[in-house]
């Protein structure tokens, strides 16, 4: 059983990740969902996370609001991909859960400090501001974290936010560097692997065929996601299941293959700002600090996603 904190910015693919994790409750215990400004602003991501838990019939899951912008004060958003509401205009049930008033950073710190050593898995699927601030506020939580499995970065391909940088890292490169430089075991689900997971027509039809309320909502979100991405990229790109790769790794790590590399984030201004620079040929002689996933069994991933949604009911 993985005890996780899912730190996210829902976000259409974050929504799939949340549903996938909730559908796999026999393997994943979500201790809490911490939200961070990213795809859309803080209020929207927070409300979306609460409403997604309601959609799944899991209003028992605590949801927290976190940092409203990057460490350096940037507000980088992706409403052109996720819609102005962050969920592609899809109507979700409104949560009736009492608001959880603790800050995301404090929830991360308190949960870790009250846990056994190496017992908590942190799953960032948005900018890593909350986790970075928690590590600064309470460095002793490092001992409590089993693994950080994050969606972000791109090691050996083009960025999707700038030619050099992927969105989550570009949105807060300083936070990403603070996280990556720790000694905590880290797995990077970058565009290198998430770009192998297109939600094709056949796969969208499989989602629609499940027929449950959560699956219908996810299918509607994926239709919106495809429409938005296609119109932004003039039909060049399909919508990718970036964030759910994090959850799939927790459930079936053998779907993935990758290697350990030394990674550094470019925090300087300029064309490479936010780039996750991986030392592919080990020329720096610096010790590897991240396992970068490079291949996925994408059909196996989708079968796991369908199963998780069916099990969610
Ligand atoms: O680059 C993809 C990432 O940016 C995903 O996490 C998506 O939700 C956006 O946050
Ligand atoms: Ca995200």
mmCIF file of N, CA, C and O in Angstrom, residues 192-291:
data_model
loop_
_atom_site.group_PDB
_atom_site.id
_atom_site.type_symbol
_atom_site.label_atom_id
_atom_site.label_comp_id
_atom_site.label_asym_id
_atom_site.label_seq_id
_atom_site.Cartn_x
_atom_site.Cartn_y
_atom_site.Cartn_z
ATOM 1 N N UNK A 192 9.330 12.985 -22.132
ATOM 2 C CA UNK A 192 9.987 11.873 -22.837
ATOM 3 C C UNK A 192 9.073 10.649 -22.849
ATOM 4 O O UNK A 192 8.996 9.930 -23.841
ATOM 5 N N UNK A 193 8.370 10.447 -21.730
ATOM 6 C CA UNK A 193 7.517 9.248 -21.642
ATOM 7 C C UNK A 193 6.034 9.602 -21.761
ATOM 8 O O UNK A 193 5.257 8.876 -22.393
ATOM 9 N N UNK A 194 5.636 10.767 -21.244
ATOM 10 C CA UNK A 194 4.189 11.061 -21.269
ATOM 11 C C UNK A 194 3.695 11.352 -22.689
ATOM 12 O O UNK A 194 2.515 11.178 -22.998
ATOM 13 N N UNK A 195 4.597 11.755 -23.576
ATOM 14 C CA UNK A 195 4.207 11.987 -24.973
ATOM 15 C C UNK A 195 3.988 10.697 -25.745
ATOM 16 O O UNK A 195 3.706 10.725 -26.947
ATOM 17 N N UNK A 196 4.091 9.563 -25.055
ATOM 18 C CA UNK A 196 3.803 8.250 -25.680
ATOM 19 C C UNK A 196 2.403 7.760 -25.312
ATOM 20 O O UNK A 196 2.090 6.585 -25.483
ATOM 21 N N UNK A 197 1.551 8.669 -24.781
ATOM 22 C CA UNK A 197 0.240 8.226 -24.264
ATOM 23 C C UNK A 197 -0.940 8.976 -24.885
ATOM 24 O O UNK A 197 -1.842 9.449 -24.190
ATOM 25 N N UNK A 198 -0.980 9.119 -26.234
ATOM 26 C CA UNK A 198 -2.079 9.899 -26.821
ATOM 27 C C UNK A 198 -3.444 9.284 -26.560
ATOM 28 O O UNK A 198 -3.606 8.062 -26.607
ATOM 29 N N UNK A 199 -4.409 10.156 -26.261
ATOM 30 C CA UNK A 199 -5.785 9.687 -26.062
ATOM 31 C C UNK A 199 -6.468 9.664 -27.428
ATOM 32 O O UNK A 199 -7.137 10.622 -27.821
ATOM 33 N N UNK A 200 -6.257 8.578 -28.153
ATOM 34 C CA UNK A 200 -6.763 8.458 -29.533
ATOM 35 C C UNK A 200 -8.279 8.264 -29.537
ATOM 36 O O UNK A 200 -8.897 8.051 -28.497
ATOM 37 N N UNK A 201 -8.868 8.272 -30.744
ATOM 38 C CA UNK A 201 -10.320 8.041 -30.875
ATOM 39 C C UNK A 201 -10.715 6.718 -30.214
ATOM 40 O O UNK A 201 -11.685 6.663 -29.448
ATOM 41 N N UNK A 202 -9.955 5.660 -30.511
ATOM 42 C CA UNK A 202 -10.318 4.339 -29.953
ATOM 43 C C UNK A 202 -10.285 4.363 -28.428
ATOM 44 O O UNK A 202 -11.162 3.804 -27.759
ATOM 45 N N UNK A 203 -9.278 5.018 -27.892
ATOM 46 C CA UNK A 203 -9.137 5.056 -26.433
ATOM 47 C C UNK A 203 -10.225 5.929 -25.800
ATOM 48 O O UNK A 203 -10.769 5.610 -24.748
ATOM 49 N N UNK A 204 -10.580 7.001 -26.483
ATOM 50 C CA UNK A 204 -11.679 7.845 -25.999
ATOM 51 C C UNK A 204 -12.979 7.053 -26.022
ATOM 52 O O UNK A 204 -13.770 7.103 -25.068
ATOM 53 N N UNK A 205 -13.184 6.266 -27.057
ATOM 54 C CA UNK A 205 -14.403 5.432 -27.136
ATOM 55 C C UNK A 205 -14.430 4.375 -26.034
ATOM 56 O O UNK A 205 -15.490 4.065 -25.478
ATOM 57 N N UNK A 206 -13.247 3.843 -25.691
ATOM 58 C CA UNK A 206 -13.178 2.871 -24.574
ATOM 59 C C UNK A 206 -13.596 3.551 -23.269
ATOM 60 O O UNK A 206 -14.320 2.976 -22.452
ATOM 61 N N UNK A 207 -13.146 4.790 -23.076
ATOM 62 C CA UNK A 207 -13.527 5.527 -21.853
ATOM 63 C C UNK A 207 -15.035 5.748 -21.825
ATOM 64 O O UNK A 207 -15.690 5.552 -20.798
ATOM 65 N N UNK A 208 -15.581 6.101 -22.977
ATOM 66 C CA UNK A 208 -17.032 6.357 -23.050
ATOM 67 C C UNK A 208 -17.833 5.085 -22.775
ATOM 68 O O UNK A 208 -18.929 5.136 -22.208
ATOM 69 N N UNK A 209 -17.272 3.933 -23.137
ATOM 70 C CA UNK A 209 -18.007 2.660 -23.019
ATOM 71 C C UNK A 209 -18.120 2.190 -21.572
ATOM 72 O O UNK A 209 -18.950 1.336 -21.248
ATOM 73 N N UNK A 210 -17.317 2.770 -20.670
ATOM 74 C CA UNK A 210 -17.368 2.328 -19.266
ATOM 75 C C UNK A 210 -18.732 2.638 -18.664
ATOM 76 O O UNK A 210 -19.312 1.834 -17.931
ATOM 77 N N UNK A 211 -19.239 3.848 -18.964
ATOM 78 C CA UNK A 211 -20.633 4.141 -18.664
ATOM 79 C C UNK A 211 -20.958 4.610 -17.252
ATOM 80 O O UNK A 211 -22.120 4.870 -16.926
ATOM 81 N N UNK A 212 -19.955 4.744 -16.389
ATOM 82 C CA UNK A 212 -20.250 5.252 -15.035
ATOM 83 C C UNK A 212 -20.174 6.780 -15.047
ATOM 84 O O UNK A 212 -19.590 7.377 -15.962
ATOM 85 N N UNK A 213 -20.727 7.423 -14.005
ATOM 86 C CA UNK A 213 -20.698 8.890 -13.950
ATOM 87 C C UNK A 213 -19.271 9.425 -13.947
ATOM 88 O O UNK A 213 -18.952 10.317 -14.747
ATOM 89 N N UNK A 214 -18.361 8.888 -13.112
ATOM 90 C CA UNK A 214 -16.973 9.384 -13.160
ATOM 91 C C UNK A 214 -16.332 9.174 -14.530
ATOM 92 O O UNK A 214 -15.687 10.079 -15.059
ATOM 93 N N UNK A 215 -16.546 8.021 -15.131
ATOM 94 C CA UNK A 215 -15.928 7.748 -16.441
ATOM 95 C C UNK A 215 -16.518 8.643 -17.518
ATOM 96 O O UNK A 215 -15.800 9.123 -18.401
ATOM 97 N N UNK A 216 -17.818 8.892 -17.438
ATOM 98 C CA UNK A 216 -18.447 9.800 -18.417
ATOM 99 C C UNK A 216 -17.866 11.203 -18.292
ATOM 100 O O UNK A 216 -17.594 11.867 -19.301
ATOM 101 N N UNK A 217 -17.636 11.639 -17.062
ATOM 102 C CA UNK A 217 -17.064 12.972 -16.855
ATOM 103 C C UNK A 217 -15.637 13.016 -17.382
ATOM 104 O O UNK A 217 -15.234 13.975 -18.048
ATOM 105 N N UNK A 218 -14.867 11.957 -17.136
ATOM 106 C CA UNK A 218 -13.484 11.899 -17.633
ATOM 107 C C UNK A 218 -13.478 11.896 -19.157
ATOM 108 O O UNK A 218 -12.708 12.603 -19.803
ATOM 109 N N UNK A 219 -14.389 11.145 -19.761
ATOM 110 C CA UNK A 219 -14.463 11.119 -21.229
ATOM 111 C C UNK A 219 -14.803 12.502 -21.773
ATOM 112 O O UNK A 219 -14.202 12.978 -22.744
ATOM 113 N N UNK A 220 -15.729 13.190 -21.117
ATOM 114 C CA UNK A 220 -16.097 14.556 -21.545
ATOM 115 C C UNK A 220 -14.906 15.493 -21.393
ATOM 116 O O UNK A 220 -14.637 16.338 -22.260
ATOM 117 N N UNK A 221 -14.137 15.313 -20.308
ATOM 118 C CA UNK A 221 -12.950 16.153 -20.114
ATOM 119 C C UNK A 221 -11.907 15.873 -21.188
ATOM 120 O O UNK A 221 -11.243 16.785 -21.695
ATOM 121 N N UNK A 222 -11.766 14.597 -21.564
ATOM 122 C CA UNK A 222 -10.770 14.261 -22.592
ATOM 123 C C UNK A 222 -11.200 14.808 -23.944
ATOM 124 O O UNK A 222 -10.370 15.228 -24.755
ATOM 125 N N UNK A 223 -12.512 14.827 -24.207
ATOM 126 C CA UNK A 223 -12.982 15.433 -25.468
ATOM 127 C C UNK A 223 -12.656 16.920 -25.489
ATOM 128 O O UNK A 223 -12.184 17.460 -26.491
ATOM 129 N N UNK A 224 -12.873 17.574 -24.352
ATOM 130 C CA UNK A 224 -12.567 19.011 -24.264
ATOM 131 C C UNK A 224 -11.068 19.236 -24.419
ATOM 132 O O UNK A 224 -10.615 20.115 -25.154
ATOM 133 N N UNK A 225 -10.283 18.375 -23.756
ATOM 134 C CA UNK A 225 -8.811 18.453 -23.794
ATOM 135 C C UNK A 225 -8.332 18.329 -25.256
ATOM 136 O O UNK A 225 -7.512 19.114 -25.730
ATOM 137 N N UNK A 226 -8.890 17.350 -25.967
ATOM 138 C CA UNK A 226 -8.468 17.133 -27.373
ATOM 139 C C UNK A 226 -8.817 18.355 -28.208
ATOM 140 O O UNK A 226 -8.014 18.837 -29.003
ATOM 141 N N UNK A 227 -10.017 18.869 -27.980
ATOM 142 C CA UNK A 227 -10.468 20.044 -28.769
ATOM 143 C C UNK A 227 -9.532 21.228 -28.516
ATOM 144 O O UNK A 227 -9.058 21.874 -29.445
ATOM 145 N N UNK A 228 -9.206 21.440 -27.255
ATOM 146 C CA UNK A 228 -8.377 22.600 -26.893
ATOM 147 C C UNK A 228 -6.947 22.456 -27.408
ATOM 148 O O UNK A 228 -6.377 23.381 -27.974
ATOM 149 N N UNK A 229 -6.386 21.260 -27.238
ATOM 150 C CA UNK A 229 -4.994 21.039 -27.679
ATOM 151 C C UNK A 229 -4.905 21.124 -29.200
ATOM 152 O O UNK A 229 -4.024 21.783 -29.755
ATOM 153 N N UNK A 230 -5.868 20.482 -29.872
ATOM 154 C CA UNK A 230 -5.850 20.490 -31.347
ATOM 155 C C UNK A 230 -5.973 21.920 -31.861
ATOM 156 O O UNK A 230 -5.269 22.328 -32.795
ATOM 157 N N UNK A 231 -6.844 22.728 -31.221
ATOM 158 C CA UNK A 231 -7.029 24.092 -31.761
ATOM 159 C C UNK A 231 -5.792 24.927 -31.453
ATOM 160 O O UNK A 231 -5.328 25.704 -32.280
ATOM 161 N N UNK A 232 -5.174 24.683 -30.275
ATOM 162 C CA UNK A 232 -3.965 25.471 -29.956
ATOM 163 C C UNK A 232 -2.816 25.088 -30.900
ATOM 164 O O UNK A 232 -2.085 25.941 -31.390
ATOM 165 N N UNK A 233 -2.695 23.784 -31.159
ATOM 166 C CA UNK A 233 -1.533 23.302 -31.932
ATOM 167 C C UNK A 233 -1.886 23.040 -33.390
ATOM 168 O O UNK A 233 -1.169 22.323 -34.088
ATOM 169 N N UNK A 234 -3.033 23.582 -33.809
ATOM 170 C CA UNK A 234 -3.460 23.440 -35.226
ATOM 171 C C UNK A 234 -3.418 21.984 -35.675
ATOM 172 O O UNK A 234 -2.881 21.651 -36.737
ATOM 173 N N UNK A 235 -3.897 21.099 -34.781
ATOM 174 C CA UNK A 235 -4.014 19.687 -35.155
ATOM 175 C C UNK A 235 -2.716 18.926 -35.089
ATOM 176 O O UNK A 235 -2.665 17.739 -35.421
ATOM 177 N N UNK A 236 -1.624 19.588 -34.645
ATOM 178 C CA UNK A 236 -0.318 18.918 -34.613
ATOM 179 C C UNK A 236 -0.266 17.852 -33.528
ATOM 180 O O UNK A 236 0.333 16.804 -33.698
ATOM 181 N N UNK A 237 -0.854 18.169 -32.366
ATOM 182 C CA UNK A 237 -0.655 17.252 -31.229
ATOM 183 C C UNK A 237 -1.964 16.687 -30.700
ATOM 184 O O UNK A 237 -3.003 17.312 -30.834
ATOM 185 N N UNK A 238 -1.876 15.527 -30.125
ATOM 186 C CA UNK A 238 -3.038 14.937 -29.467
ATOM 187 C C UNK A 238 -2.920 15.193 -27.971
ATOM 188 O O UNK A 238 -1.888 15.670 -27.503
ATOM 189 N N UNK A 239 -3.952 14.909 -27.204
ATOM 190 C CA UNK A 239 -3.842 15.149 -25.760
ATOM 191 C C UNK A 239 -3.195 13.935 -25.110
ATOM 192 O O UNK A 239 -3.483 12.791 -25.442
ATOM 193 N N UNK A 240 -2.258 14.213 -24.229
ATOM 194 C CA UNK A 240 -1.437 13.181 -23.600
ATOM 195 C C UNK A 240 -1.833 13.016 -22.126
ATOM 196 O O UNK A 240 -2.224 13.978 -21.475
ATOM 197 N N UNK A 241 -1.667 11.788 -21.632
ATOM 198 C CA UNK A 241 -2.014 11.508 -20.240
ATOM 199 C C UNK A 241 -0.779 11.735 -19.355
ATOM 200 O O UNK A 241 -0.221 10.814 -18.762
ATOM 201 N N UNK A 242 -0.389 13.010 -19.277
ATOM 202 C CA UNK A 242 0.830 13.337 -18.535
ATOM 203 C C UNK A 242 0.740 12.892 -17.059
ATOM 204 O O UNK A 242 1.458 12.018 -16.611
ATOM 205 N N UNK A 243 -0.166 13.470 -16.317
ATOM 206 C CA UNK A 243 -0.194 13.261 -14.860
ATOM 207 C C UNK A 243 -0.568 11.837 -14.445
ATOM 208 O O UNK A 243 -0.005 11.302 -13.479
ATOM 209 N N UNK A 244 -1.492 11.174 -15.176
ATOM 210 C CA UNK A 244 -1.824 9.795 -14.776
ATOM 211 C C UNK A 244 -0.639 8.836 -14.850
ATOM 212 O O UNK A 244 -0.653 7.783 -14.194
ATOM 213 N N UNK A 245 0.423 9.192 -15.584
ATOM 214 C CA UNK A 245 1.621 8.326 -15.615
ATOM 215 C C UNK A 245 2.204 8.169 -14.206
ATOM 216 O O UNK A 245 2.758 7.118 -13.869
ATOM 217 N N UNK A 246 2.064 9.215 -13.387
ATOM 218 C CA UNK A 246 2.569 9.146 -12.003
ATOM 219 C C UNK A 246 1.831 8.042 -11.239
ATOM 220 O O UNK A 246 2.437 7.205 -10.560
ATOM 221 N N UNK A 247 0.523 8.013 -11.375
ATOM 222 C CA UNK A 247 -0.289 7.018 -10.653
ATOM 223 C C UNK A 247 -0.053 5.622 -11.228
ATOM 224 O O UNK A 247 0.077 4.639 -10.494
ATOM 225 N N UNK A 248 0.046 5.539 -12.547
ATOM 226 C CA UNK A 248 0.281 4.230 -13.180
ATOM 227 C C UNK A 248 1.582 3.625 -12.679
ATOM 228 O O UNK A 248 1.689 2.409 -12.460
ATOM 229 N N UNK A 249 2.596 4.466 -12.465
ATOM 230 C CA UNK A 249 3.885 3.966 -11.963
ATOM 231 C C UNK A 249 3.725 3.349 -10.570
ATOM 232 O O UNK A 249 4.316 2.312 -10.257
ATOM 233 N N UNK A 250 2.907 3.984 -9.730
ATOM 234 C CA UNK A 250 2.696 3.441 -8.373
ATOM 235 C C UNK A 250 1.981 2.096 -8.429
ATOM 236 O O UNK A 250 2.220 1.207 -7.605
ATOM 237 N N UNK A 251 1.100 1.952 -9.438
ATOM 238 C CA UNK A 251 0.298 0.725 -9.534
ATOM 239 C C UNK A 251 1.029 -0.388 -10.270
ATOM 240 O O UNK A 251 1.017 -1.536 -9.829
ATOM 241 N N UNK A 252 1.669 -0.057 -11.386
ATOM 242 C CA UNK A 252 2.365 -1.061 -12.199
ATOM 243 C C UNK A 252 3.685 -0.468 -12.722
ATOM 244 O O UNK A 252 3.778 -0.077 -13.890
ATOM 245 N N UNK A 253 4.700 -0.436 -11.890
ATOM 246 C CA UNK A 253 5.972 0.183 -12.311
ATOM 247 C C UNK A 253 6.588 -0.478 -13.537
ATOM 248 O O UNK A 253 7.307 0.181 -14.294
ATOM 249 N N UNK A 254 6.250 -1.752 -13.756
ATOM 250 C CA UNK A 254 6.851 -2.457 -14.899
ATOM 251 C C UNK A 254 6.326 -1.981 -16.248
ATOM 252 O O UNK A 254 6.830 -2.381 -17.290
ATOM 253 N N UNK A 255 5.317 -1.118 -16.213
ATOM 254 C CA UNK A 255 4.853 -0.500 -17.473
ATOM 255 C C UNK A 255 5.904 0.470 -18.027
ATOM 256 O O UNK A 255 5.846 0.845 -19.197
ATOM 257 N N UNK A 256 6.849 0.828 -17.170
ATOM 258 C CA UNK A 256 7.813 1.880 -17.508
ATOM 259 C C UNK A 256 9.240 1.337 -17.517
ATOM 260 O O UNK A 256 9.547 0.367 -16.820
ATOM 261 N N UNK A 257 10.081 2.005 -18.263
ATOM 262 C CA UNK A 257 11.524 1.738 -18.149
ATOM 263 C C UNK A 257 12.250 3.075 -18.265
ATOM 264 O O UNK A 257 11.795 3.990 -18.971
ATOM 265 N N UNK A 258 13.354 3.153 -17.536
ATOM 266 C CA UNK A 258 14.119 4.398 -17.541
ATOM 267 C C UNK A 258 15.466 4.187 -16.899
ATOM 268 O O UNK A 258 15.828 3.064 -16.534
ATOM 269 N N UNK A 259 16.217 5.262 -16.762
ATOM 270 C CA UNK A 259 17.558 5.182 -16.184
ATOM 271 C C UNK A 259 17.796 6.369 -15.259
ATOM 272 O O UNK A 259 17.099 7.387 -15.361
ATOM 273 N N UNK A 260 18.817 6.202 -14.387
ATOM 274 C CA UNK A 260 19.164 7.284 -13.474
ATOM 275 C C UNK A 260 20.122 8.245 -14.162
ATOM 276 O O UNK A 260 21.084 7.818 -14.814
ATOM 277 N N UNK A 261 19.869 9.545 -13.994
ATOM 278 C CA UNK A 261 20.722 10.584 -14.556
ATOM 279 C C UNK A 261 20.926 11.691 -13.532
ATOM 280 O O UNK A 261 20.078 11.894 -12.639
ATOM 281 N N UNK A 262 22.006 12.428 -13.709
ATOM 282 C CA UNK A 262 22.163 13.682 -12.966
ATOM 283 C C UNK A 262 21.357 14.754 -13.702
ATOM 284 O O UNK A 262 21.516 14.942 -14.920
ATOM 285 N N UNK A 263 20.477 15.412 -12.976
ATOM 286 C CA UNK A 263 19.614 16.440 -13.572
ATOM 287 C C UNK A 263 19.781 17.755 -12.814
ATOM 288 O O UNK A 263 19.908 17.761 -11.584
ATOM 289 N N UNK A 264 19.819 18.824 -13.575
ATOM 290 C CA UNK A 264 19.853 20.158 -12.994
ATOM 291 C C UNK A 264 18.820 21.019 -13.740
ATOM 292 O O UNK A 264 18.649 20.852 -14.955
ATOM 293 N N UNK A 265 18.167 21.927 -13.030
ATOM 294 C CA UNK A 265 17.163 22.789 -13.656
ATOM 295 C C UNK A 265 17.798 24.141 -13.956
ATOM 296 O O UNK A 265 18.484 24.718 -13.096
ATOM 297 N N UNK A 266 17.563 24.632 -15.167
ATOM 298 C CA UNK A 266 18.084 25.953 -15.523
ATOM 299 C C UNK A 266 17.157 27.013 -14.928
ATOM 300 O O UNK A 266 16.029 27.183 -15.380
ATOM 301 N N UNK A 267 17.649 27.728 -13.905
ATOM 302 C CA UNK A 267 16.820 28.757 -13.263
ATOM 303 C C UNK A 267 17.198 30.158 -13.757
ATOM 304 O O UNK A 267 16.650 31.151 -13.273
ATOM 305 N N UNK A 268 18.152 30.209 -14.686
ATOM 306 C CA UNK A 268 18.564 31.522 -15.215
ATOM 307 C C UNK A 268 17.522 32.019 -16.212
ATOM 308 O O UNK A 268 16.798 31.233 -16.816
ATOM 309 N N UNK A 269 17.462 33.338 -16.397
ATOM 310 C CA UNK A 269 16.610 33.891 -17.457
ATOM 311 C C UNK A 269 17.236 33.544 -18.805
ATOM 312 O O UNK A 269 18.445 33.316 -18.889
ATOM 313 N N UNK A 270 16.386 33.495 -19.815
ATOM 314 C CA UNK A 270 16.927 33.215 -21.150
ATOM 315 C C UNK A 270 16.181 32.082 -21.827
ATOM 316 O O UNK A 270 15.227 31.542 -21.277
ATOM 317 N N UNK A 271 16.638 31.673 -22.991
ATOM 318 C CA UNK A 271 15.882 30.720 -23.830
ATOM 319 C C UNK A 271 15.747 29.352 -23.170
ATOM 320 O O UNK A 271 14.816 28.613 -23.474
ATOM 321 N N UNK A 272 16.652 29.005 -22.250
ATOM 322 C CA UNK A 272 16.579 27.673 -21.621
ATOM 323 C C UNK A 272 15.968 27.705 -20.229
ATOM 324 O O UNK A 272 16.023 26.717 -19.500
ATOM 325 N N UNK A 273 15.384 28.822 -19.852
ATOM 326 C CA UNK A 273 14.776 28.957 -18.517
ATOM 327 C C UNK A 273 13.787 27.809 -18.279
ATOM 328 O O UNK A 273 12.908 27.568 -19.100
ATOM 329 N N UNK A 274 13.970 27.076 -17.176
ATOM 330 C CA UNK A 274 13.037 25.991 -16.836
ATOM 331 C C UNK A 274 13.380 24.663 -17.479
ATOM 332 O O UNK A 274 12.644 23.681 -17.332
ATOM 333 N N UNK A 275 14.515 24.610 -18.177
ATOM 334 C CA UNK A 275 14.903 23.340 -18.805
ATOM 335 C C UNK A 275 15.422 22.353 -17.756
ATOM 336 O O UNK A 275 16.166 22.743 -16.861
ATOM 337 N N UNK A 276 15.018 21.071 -17.838
ATOM 338 C CA UNK A 276 15.585 20.021 -16.976
ATOM 339 C C UNK A 276 16.732 19.401 -17.756
ATOM 340 O O UNK A 276 16.524 18.619 -18.682
ATOM 341 N N UNK A 277 17.937 19.820 -17.388
ATOM 342 C CA UNK A 277 19.120 19.393 -18.126
ATOM 343 C C UNK A 277 19.629 18.076 -17.562
ATOM 344 O O UNK A 277 20.076 18.011 -16.421
ATOM 345 N N UNK A 278 19.500 16.998 -18.361
ATOM 346 C CA UNK A 278 19.941 15.667 -17.902
ATOM 347 C C UNK A 278 21.310 15.371 -18.501
ATOM 348 O O UNK A 278 21.526 15.581 -19.692
ATOM 349 N N UNK A 279 22.194 14.852 -17.663
ATOM 350 C CA UNK A 279 23.560 14.528 -18.104
ATOM 351 C C UNK A 279 23.545 13.136 -18.737
ATOM 352 O O UNK A 279 23.951 12.143 -18.132
ATOM 353 N N UNK A 280 23.076 13.103 -19.988
ATOM 354 C CA UNK A 280 22.842 11.821 -20.680
ATOM 355 C C UNK A 280 24.094 10.975 -20.848
ATOM 356 O O UNK A 280 24.024 9.746 -20.835
ATOM 357 N N UNK A 281 25.263 11.636 -20.970
ATOM 358 C CA UNK A 281 26.508 10.876 -21.192
ATOM 359 C C UNK A 281 27.384 10.874 -19.942
ATOM 360 O O UNK A 281 28.553 10.507 -20.001
ATOM 361 N N UNK A 282 26.807 11.323 -18.811
ATOM 362 C CA UNK A 282 27.535 11.333 -17.528
ATOM 363 C C UNK A 282 28.861 12.078 -17.623
ATOM 364 O O UNK A 282 29.848 11.699 -16.986
ATOM 365 N N UNK A 283 28.926 13.116 -18.382
ATOM 366 C CA UNK A 283 30.183 13.876 -18.549
ATOM 367 C C UNK A 283 30.476 14.757 -17.333
ATOM 368 O O UNK A 283 31.608 15.120 -17.080
ATOM 369 N N UNK A 284 29.420 15.056 -16.553
ATOM 370 C CA UNK A 284 29.645 15.937 -15.391
ATOM 371 C C UNK A 284 30.304 15.180 -14.240
ATOM 372 O O UNK A 284 30.781 15.788 -13.287
ATOM 373 N N UNK A 285 30.234 13.839 -14.319
ATOM 374 C CA UNK A 285 30.728 12.980 -13.230
ATOM 375 C C UNK A 285 29.967 13.212 -11.912
ATOM 376 O O UNK A 285 30.418 12.796 -10.850
ATOM 377 N N UNK A 286 28.829 13.894 -12.024
ATOM 378 C CA UNK A 286 28.022 14.120 -10.810
ATOM 379 C C UNK A 286 27.087 12.921 -10.607
ATOM 380 O O UNK A 286 26.600 12.337 -11.580
ATOM 381 N N UNK A 287 26.834 12.598 -9.338
ATOM 382 C CA UNK A 287 26.017 11.416 -9.029
ATOM 383 C C UNK A 287 24.595 11.612 -9.547
ATOM 384 O O UNK A 287 24.010 12.693 -9.368
ATOM 385 N N UNK A 288 24.033 10.579 -10.196
ATOM 386 C CA UNK A 288 22.639 10.682 -10.644
ATOM 387 C C UNK A 288 21.709 11.010 -9.479
ATOM 388 O O UNK A 288 21.932 10.541 -8.361
ATOM 389 N N UNK A 289 20.688 11.841 -9.752
ATOM 390 C CA UNK A 289 19.769 12.242 -8.673
ATOM 391 C C UNK A 289 18.301 12.036 -9.028
ATOM 392 O O UNK A 289 17.411 12.344 -8.234
ATOM 393 N N UNK A 290 18.053 11.546 -10.268
ATOM 394 C CA UNK A 290 16.668 11.327 -10.692
ATOM 395 C C UNK A 290 16.612 10.089 -11.592
ATOM 396 O O UNK A 290 17.524 9.892 -12.420
ATOM 397 N N UNK A 291 15.561 9.278 -11.431
ATOM 398 C CA UNK A 291 15.330 8.213 -12.410
ATOM 399 C C UNK A 291 14.368 8.787 -13.443
ATOM 400 O O UNK A 291 13.239 9.160 -13.106
#
